[in-house]
PDB file of C-alpha atoms in Angstrom:
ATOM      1  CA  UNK A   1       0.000   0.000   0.000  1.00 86.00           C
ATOM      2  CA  UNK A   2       1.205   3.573  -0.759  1.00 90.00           C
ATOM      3  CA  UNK A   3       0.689   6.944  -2.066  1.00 91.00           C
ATOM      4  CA  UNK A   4      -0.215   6.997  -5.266  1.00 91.00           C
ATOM      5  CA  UNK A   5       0.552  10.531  -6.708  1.00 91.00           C
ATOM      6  CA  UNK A   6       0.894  14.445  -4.808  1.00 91.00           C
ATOM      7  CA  UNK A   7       3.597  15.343  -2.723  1.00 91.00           C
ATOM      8  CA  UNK A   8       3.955  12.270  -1.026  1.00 93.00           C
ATOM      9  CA  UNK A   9       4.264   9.928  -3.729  1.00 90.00           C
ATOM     10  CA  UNK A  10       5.175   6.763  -3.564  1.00 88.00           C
ATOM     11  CA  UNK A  11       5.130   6.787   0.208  1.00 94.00           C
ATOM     12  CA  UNK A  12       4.728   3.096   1.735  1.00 92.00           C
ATOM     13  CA  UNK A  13       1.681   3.024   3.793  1.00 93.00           C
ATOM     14  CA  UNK A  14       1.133   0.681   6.829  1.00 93.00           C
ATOM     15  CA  UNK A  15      -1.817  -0.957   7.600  1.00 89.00           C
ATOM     16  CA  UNK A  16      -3.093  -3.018  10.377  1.00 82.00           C
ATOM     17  CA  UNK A  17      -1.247  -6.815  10.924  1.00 71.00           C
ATOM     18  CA  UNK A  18      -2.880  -9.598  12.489  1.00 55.00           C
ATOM     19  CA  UNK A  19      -6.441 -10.297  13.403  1.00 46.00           C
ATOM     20  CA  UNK A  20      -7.040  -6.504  13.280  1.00 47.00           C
ATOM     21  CA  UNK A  21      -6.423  -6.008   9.514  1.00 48.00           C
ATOM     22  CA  UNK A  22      -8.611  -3.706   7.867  1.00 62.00           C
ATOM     23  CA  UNK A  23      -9.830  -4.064   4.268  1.00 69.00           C
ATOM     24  CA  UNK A  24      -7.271  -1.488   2.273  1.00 75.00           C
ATOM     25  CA  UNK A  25      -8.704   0.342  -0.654  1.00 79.00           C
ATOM     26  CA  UNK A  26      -6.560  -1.193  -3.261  1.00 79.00           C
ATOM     27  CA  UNK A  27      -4.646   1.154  -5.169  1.00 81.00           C
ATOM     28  CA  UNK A  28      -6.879   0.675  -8.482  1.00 87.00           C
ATOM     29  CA  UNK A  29     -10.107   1.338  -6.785  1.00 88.00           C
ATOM     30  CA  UNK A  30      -8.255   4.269  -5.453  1.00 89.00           C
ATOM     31  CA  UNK A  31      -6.991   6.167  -8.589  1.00 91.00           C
ATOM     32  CA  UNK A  32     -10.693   5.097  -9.878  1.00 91.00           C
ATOM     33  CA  UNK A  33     -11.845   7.540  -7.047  1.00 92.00           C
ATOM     34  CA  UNK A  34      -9.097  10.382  -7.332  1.00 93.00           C
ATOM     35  CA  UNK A  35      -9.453  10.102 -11.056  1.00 92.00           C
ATOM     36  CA  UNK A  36     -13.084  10.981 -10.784  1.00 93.00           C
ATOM     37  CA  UNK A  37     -12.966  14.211  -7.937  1.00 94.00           C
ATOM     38  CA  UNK A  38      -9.422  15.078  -9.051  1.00 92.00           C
ATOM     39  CA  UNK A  39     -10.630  18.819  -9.790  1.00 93.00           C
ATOM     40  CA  UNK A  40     -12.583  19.200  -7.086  1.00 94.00           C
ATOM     41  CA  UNK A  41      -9.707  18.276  -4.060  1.00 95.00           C
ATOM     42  CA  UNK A  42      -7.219  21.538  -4.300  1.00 94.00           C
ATOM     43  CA  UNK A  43      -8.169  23.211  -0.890  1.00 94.00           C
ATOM     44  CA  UNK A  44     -10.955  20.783   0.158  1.00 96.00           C
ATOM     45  CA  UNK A  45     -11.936  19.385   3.485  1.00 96.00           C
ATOM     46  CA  UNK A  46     -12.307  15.647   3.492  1.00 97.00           C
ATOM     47  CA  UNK A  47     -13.749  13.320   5.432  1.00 97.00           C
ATOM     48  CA  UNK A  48     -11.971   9.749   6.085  1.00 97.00           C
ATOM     49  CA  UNK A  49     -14.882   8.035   7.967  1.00 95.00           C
ATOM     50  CA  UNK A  50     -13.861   5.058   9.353  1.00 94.00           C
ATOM     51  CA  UNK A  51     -10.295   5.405   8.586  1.00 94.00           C
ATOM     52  CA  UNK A  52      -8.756   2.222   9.183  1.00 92.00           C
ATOM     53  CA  UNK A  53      -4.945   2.852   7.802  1.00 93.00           C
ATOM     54  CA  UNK A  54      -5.688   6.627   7.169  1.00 95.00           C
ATOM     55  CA  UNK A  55      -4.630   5.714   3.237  1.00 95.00           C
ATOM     56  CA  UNK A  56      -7.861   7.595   1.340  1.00 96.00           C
ATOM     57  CA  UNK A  57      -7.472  10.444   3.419  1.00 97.00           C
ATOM     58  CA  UNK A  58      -3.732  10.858   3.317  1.00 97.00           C
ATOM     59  CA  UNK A  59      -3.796  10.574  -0.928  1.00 97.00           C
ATOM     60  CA  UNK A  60      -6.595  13.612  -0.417  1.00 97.00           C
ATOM     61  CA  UNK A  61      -3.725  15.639   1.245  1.00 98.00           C
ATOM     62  CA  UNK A  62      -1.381  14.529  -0.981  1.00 97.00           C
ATOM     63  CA  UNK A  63      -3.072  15.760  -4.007  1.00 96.00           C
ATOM     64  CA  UNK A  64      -4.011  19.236  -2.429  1.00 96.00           C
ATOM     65  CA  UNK A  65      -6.939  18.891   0.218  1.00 97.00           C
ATOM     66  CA  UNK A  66      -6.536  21.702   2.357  1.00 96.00           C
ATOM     67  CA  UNK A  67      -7.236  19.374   5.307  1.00 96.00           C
ATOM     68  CA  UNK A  68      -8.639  15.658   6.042  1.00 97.00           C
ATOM     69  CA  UNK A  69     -10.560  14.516   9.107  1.00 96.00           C
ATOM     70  CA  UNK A  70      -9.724  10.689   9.900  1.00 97.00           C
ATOM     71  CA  UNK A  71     -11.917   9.162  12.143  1.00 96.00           C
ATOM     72  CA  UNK A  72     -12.338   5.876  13.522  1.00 95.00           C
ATOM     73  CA  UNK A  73     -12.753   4.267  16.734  1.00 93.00           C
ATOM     74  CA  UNK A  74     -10.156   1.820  17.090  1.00 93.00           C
ATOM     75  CA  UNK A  75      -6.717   2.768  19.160  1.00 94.00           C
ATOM     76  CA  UNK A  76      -5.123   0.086  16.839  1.00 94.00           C
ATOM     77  CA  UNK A  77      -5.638   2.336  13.445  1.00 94.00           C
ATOM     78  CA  UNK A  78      -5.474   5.571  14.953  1.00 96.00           C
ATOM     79  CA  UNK A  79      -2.374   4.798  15.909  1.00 96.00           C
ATOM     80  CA  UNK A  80      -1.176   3.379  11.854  1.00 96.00           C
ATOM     81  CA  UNK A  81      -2.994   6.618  10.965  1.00 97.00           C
ATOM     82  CA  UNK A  82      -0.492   8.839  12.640  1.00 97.00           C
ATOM     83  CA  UNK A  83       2.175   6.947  11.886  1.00 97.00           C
ATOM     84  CA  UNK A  84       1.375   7.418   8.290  1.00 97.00           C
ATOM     85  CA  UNK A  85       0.782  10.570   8.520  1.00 98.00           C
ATOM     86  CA  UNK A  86       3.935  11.194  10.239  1.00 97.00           C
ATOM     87  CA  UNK A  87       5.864   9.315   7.399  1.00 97.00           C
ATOM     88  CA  UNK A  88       4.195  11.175   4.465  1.00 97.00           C
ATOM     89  CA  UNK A  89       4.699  14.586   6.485  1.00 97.00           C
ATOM     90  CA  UNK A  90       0.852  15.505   6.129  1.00 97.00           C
ATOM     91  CA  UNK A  91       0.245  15.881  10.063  1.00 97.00           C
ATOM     92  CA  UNK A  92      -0.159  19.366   9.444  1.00 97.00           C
ATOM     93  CA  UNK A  93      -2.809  19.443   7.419  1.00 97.00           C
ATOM     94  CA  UNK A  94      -4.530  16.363   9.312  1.00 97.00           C
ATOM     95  CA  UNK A  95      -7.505  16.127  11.934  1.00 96.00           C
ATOM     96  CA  UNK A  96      -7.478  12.769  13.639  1.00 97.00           C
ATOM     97  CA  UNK A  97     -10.435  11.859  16.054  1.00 95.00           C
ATOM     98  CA  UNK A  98     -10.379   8.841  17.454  1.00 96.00           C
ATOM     99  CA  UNK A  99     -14.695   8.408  18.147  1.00 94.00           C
ATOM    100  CA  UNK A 100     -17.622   6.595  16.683  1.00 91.00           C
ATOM    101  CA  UNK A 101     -19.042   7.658  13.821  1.00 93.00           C
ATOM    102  CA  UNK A 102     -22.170   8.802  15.461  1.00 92.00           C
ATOM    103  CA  UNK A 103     -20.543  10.862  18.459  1.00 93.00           C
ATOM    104  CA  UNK A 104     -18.452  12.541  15.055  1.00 93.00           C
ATOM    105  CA  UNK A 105     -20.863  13.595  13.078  1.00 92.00           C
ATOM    106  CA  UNK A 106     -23.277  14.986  15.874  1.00 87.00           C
ATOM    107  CA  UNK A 107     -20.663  17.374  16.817  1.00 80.00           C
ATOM    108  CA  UNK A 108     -22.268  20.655  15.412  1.00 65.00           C
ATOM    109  CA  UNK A 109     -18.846  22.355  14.383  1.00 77.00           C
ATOM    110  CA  UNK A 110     -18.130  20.346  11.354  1.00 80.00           C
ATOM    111  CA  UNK A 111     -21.777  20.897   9.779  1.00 74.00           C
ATOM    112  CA  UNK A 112     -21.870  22.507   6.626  1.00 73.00           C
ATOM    113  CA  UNK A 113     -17.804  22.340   6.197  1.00 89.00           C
ATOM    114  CA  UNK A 114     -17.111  18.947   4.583  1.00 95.00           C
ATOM    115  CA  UNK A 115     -16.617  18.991   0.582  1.00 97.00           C
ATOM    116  CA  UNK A 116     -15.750  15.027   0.072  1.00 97.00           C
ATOM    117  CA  UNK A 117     -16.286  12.585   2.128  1.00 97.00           C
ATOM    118  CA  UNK A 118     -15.326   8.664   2.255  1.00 97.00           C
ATOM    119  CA  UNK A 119     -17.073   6.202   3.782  1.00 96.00           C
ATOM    120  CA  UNK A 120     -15.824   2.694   3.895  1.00 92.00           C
ATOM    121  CA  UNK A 121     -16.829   0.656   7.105  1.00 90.00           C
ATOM    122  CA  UNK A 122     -16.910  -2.969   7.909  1.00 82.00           C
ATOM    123  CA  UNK A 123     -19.066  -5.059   5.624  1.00 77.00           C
ATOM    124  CA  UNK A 124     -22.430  -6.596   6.303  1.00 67.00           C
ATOM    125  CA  UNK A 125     -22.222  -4.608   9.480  1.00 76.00           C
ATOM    126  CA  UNK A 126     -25.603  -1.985   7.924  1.00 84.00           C
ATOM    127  CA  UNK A 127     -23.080   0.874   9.295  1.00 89.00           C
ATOM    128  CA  UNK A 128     -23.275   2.278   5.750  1.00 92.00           C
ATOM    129  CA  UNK A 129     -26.960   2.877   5.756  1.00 91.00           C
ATOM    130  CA  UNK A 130     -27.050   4.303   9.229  1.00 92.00           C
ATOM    131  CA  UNK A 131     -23.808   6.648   8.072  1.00 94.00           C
ATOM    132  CA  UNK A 132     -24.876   8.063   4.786  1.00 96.00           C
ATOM    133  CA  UNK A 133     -27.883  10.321   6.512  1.00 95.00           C
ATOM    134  CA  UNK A 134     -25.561  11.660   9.087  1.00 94.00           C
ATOM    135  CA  UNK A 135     -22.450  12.446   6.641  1.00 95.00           C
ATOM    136  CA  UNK A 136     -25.281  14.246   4.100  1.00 95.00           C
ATOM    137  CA  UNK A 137     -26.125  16.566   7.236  1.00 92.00           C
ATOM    138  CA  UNK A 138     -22.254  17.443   7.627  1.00 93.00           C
ATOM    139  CA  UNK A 139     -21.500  18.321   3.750  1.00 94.00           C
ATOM    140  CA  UNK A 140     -21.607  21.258   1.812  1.00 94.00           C
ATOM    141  CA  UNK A 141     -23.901  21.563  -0.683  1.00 92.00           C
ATOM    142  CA  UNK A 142     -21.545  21.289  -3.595  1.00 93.00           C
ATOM    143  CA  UNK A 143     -19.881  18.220  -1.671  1.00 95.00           C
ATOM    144  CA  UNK A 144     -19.710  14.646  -2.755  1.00 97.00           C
ATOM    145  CA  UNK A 145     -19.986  11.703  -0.788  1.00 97.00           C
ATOM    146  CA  UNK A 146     -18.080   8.427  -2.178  1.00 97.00           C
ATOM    147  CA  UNK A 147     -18.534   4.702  -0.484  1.00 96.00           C
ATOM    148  CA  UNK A 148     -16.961   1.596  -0.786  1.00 94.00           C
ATOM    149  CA  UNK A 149     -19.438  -1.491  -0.419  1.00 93.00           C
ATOM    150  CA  UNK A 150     -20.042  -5.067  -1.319  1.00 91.00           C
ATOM    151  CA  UNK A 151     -21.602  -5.449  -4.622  1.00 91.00           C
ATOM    152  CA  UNK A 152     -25.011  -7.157  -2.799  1.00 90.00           C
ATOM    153  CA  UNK A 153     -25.064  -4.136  -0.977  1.00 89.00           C
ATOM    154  CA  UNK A 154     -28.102  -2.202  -1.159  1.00 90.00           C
ATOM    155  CA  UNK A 155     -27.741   1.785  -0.839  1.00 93.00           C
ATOM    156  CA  UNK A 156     -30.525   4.315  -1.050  1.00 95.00           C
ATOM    157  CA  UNK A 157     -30.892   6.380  -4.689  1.00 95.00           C
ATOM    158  CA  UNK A 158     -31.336   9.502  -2.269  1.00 95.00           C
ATOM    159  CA  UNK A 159     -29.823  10.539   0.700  1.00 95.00           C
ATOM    160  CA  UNK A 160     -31.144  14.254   2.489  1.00 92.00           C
ATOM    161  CA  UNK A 161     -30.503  16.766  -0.877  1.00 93.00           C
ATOM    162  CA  UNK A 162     -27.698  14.272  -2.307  1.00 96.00           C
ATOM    163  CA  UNK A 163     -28.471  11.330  -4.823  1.00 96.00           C
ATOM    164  CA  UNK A 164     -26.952   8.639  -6.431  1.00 96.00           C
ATOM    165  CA  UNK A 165     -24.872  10.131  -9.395  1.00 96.00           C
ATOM    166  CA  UNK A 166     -22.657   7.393  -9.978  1.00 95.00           C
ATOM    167  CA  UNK A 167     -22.052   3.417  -9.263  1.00 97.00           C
ATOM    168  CA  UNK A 168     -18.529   1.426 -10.423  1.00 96.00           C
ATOM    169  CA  UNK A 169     -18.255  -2.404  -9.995  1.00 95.00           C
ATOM    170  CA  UNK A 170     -14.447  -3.607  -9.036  1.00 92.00           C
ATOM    171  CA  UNK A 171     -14.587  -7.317  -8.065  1.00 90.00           C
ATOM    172  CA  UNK A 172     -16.823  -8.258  -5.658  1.00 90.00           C
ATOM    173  CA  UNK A 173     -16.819  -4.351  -4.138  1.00 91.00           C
ATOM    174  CA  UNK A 174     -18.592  -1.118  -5.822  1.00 94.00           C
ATOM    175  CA  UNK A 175     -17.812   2.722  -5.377  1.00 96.00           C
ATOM    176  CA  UNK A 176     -21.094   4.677  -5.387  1.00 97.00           C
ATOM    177  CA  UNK A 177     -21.124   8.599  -5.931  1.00 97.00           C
ATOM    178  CA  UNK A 178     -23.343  10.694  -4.128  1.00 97.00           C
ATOM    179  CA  UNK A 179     -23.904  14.230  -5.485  1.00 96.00           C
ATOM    180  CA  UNK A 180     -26.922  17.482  -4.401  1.00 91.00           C
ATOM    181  CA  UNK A 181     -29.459  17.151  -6.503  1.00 77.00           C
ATOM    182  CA  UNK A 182     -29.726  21.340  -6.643  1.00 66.00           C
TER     183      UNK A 182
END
């Protein structure tokens, strides 16, 4: 795993060993995703929800967010997310919150600020579904929300003002785009 363009490119990444490995983005999902919001990251906030290695939100910084929010609520990848962080010298830049997704996104000074978000939490666990509502309340209006889910996966066309804009099928996972209808 590593950075795949920006001003850390080419940085190894770490990611979680053992029985606490996380599912990594793989790097071709990945540029699929930067590919597609690549003009709309220079001076962006983004939103890694549910974090894991901190990879998605790091390659944000990397290719010119302004400044990334990681969040996730295990000690274990907070602690690979600053050490990535650390080795690709984005720490500046970075916001990490080690909290639940729910205690997050009720916390009133982050409404209205987010311009891409990332969702990509454990499988088959219906945290997607309970997420997207909450992240929609958090974004700007010209923001875009982007998750990672099984294929079987079932996500609403509509979500508050933002709706499905866009669905790609890698594998057995899919990315689905959520943009404001307005």
């Amino acid at each position: 795993m590593r950075v795949i363009t920006g001003t850390a490119r080419g940085i190894p990444l770490k990611t979680l060993d053992g029985n606490d490995i996380v599912r990594p983005t793989t790097d071709k999902v990945k540029e699929a995703v930067f590919s597609s919001i690549q003009f709309y990251l220079e001076n962006c906030t983004f939103l890694d929800l549910f974090a894991g290695s901190g990879q998605v939100g790091i390659e944000a910084l990397s290719r010119g967010a302004l400044k990334a929010y990681f969040v996730d609520s295990n000690n274990k990848s907070i602690s690979v997310v600053k050490s990535n962080l650390k080795a690709t010298s984005l720490s500046d830049r970075a916001i990490i919150i080690k909290s639940d997704y729910k205690a997050f996104l009720q916390k009133q000074d982050i409404k209205d600020k987010v311009d891409i978000a990332f969702l990509d939490p454990p499988y088959a666990d219906g945290l997607l579904e309970q997420a997207l509502p909450m992240v929609a309340d958090v974004m700007r209006k010209t923001g875009i929300m982007i998750c990672e889910s099984p294929l079987n996966e079932s996500l609403p066309d509509q979500v508050g003002d933002f709706a499905i804009k866009n669905v790609k099928k890698y594998g057995k996972i899919k990315v689905t785009t959520y943009m404001c209808n307005d």
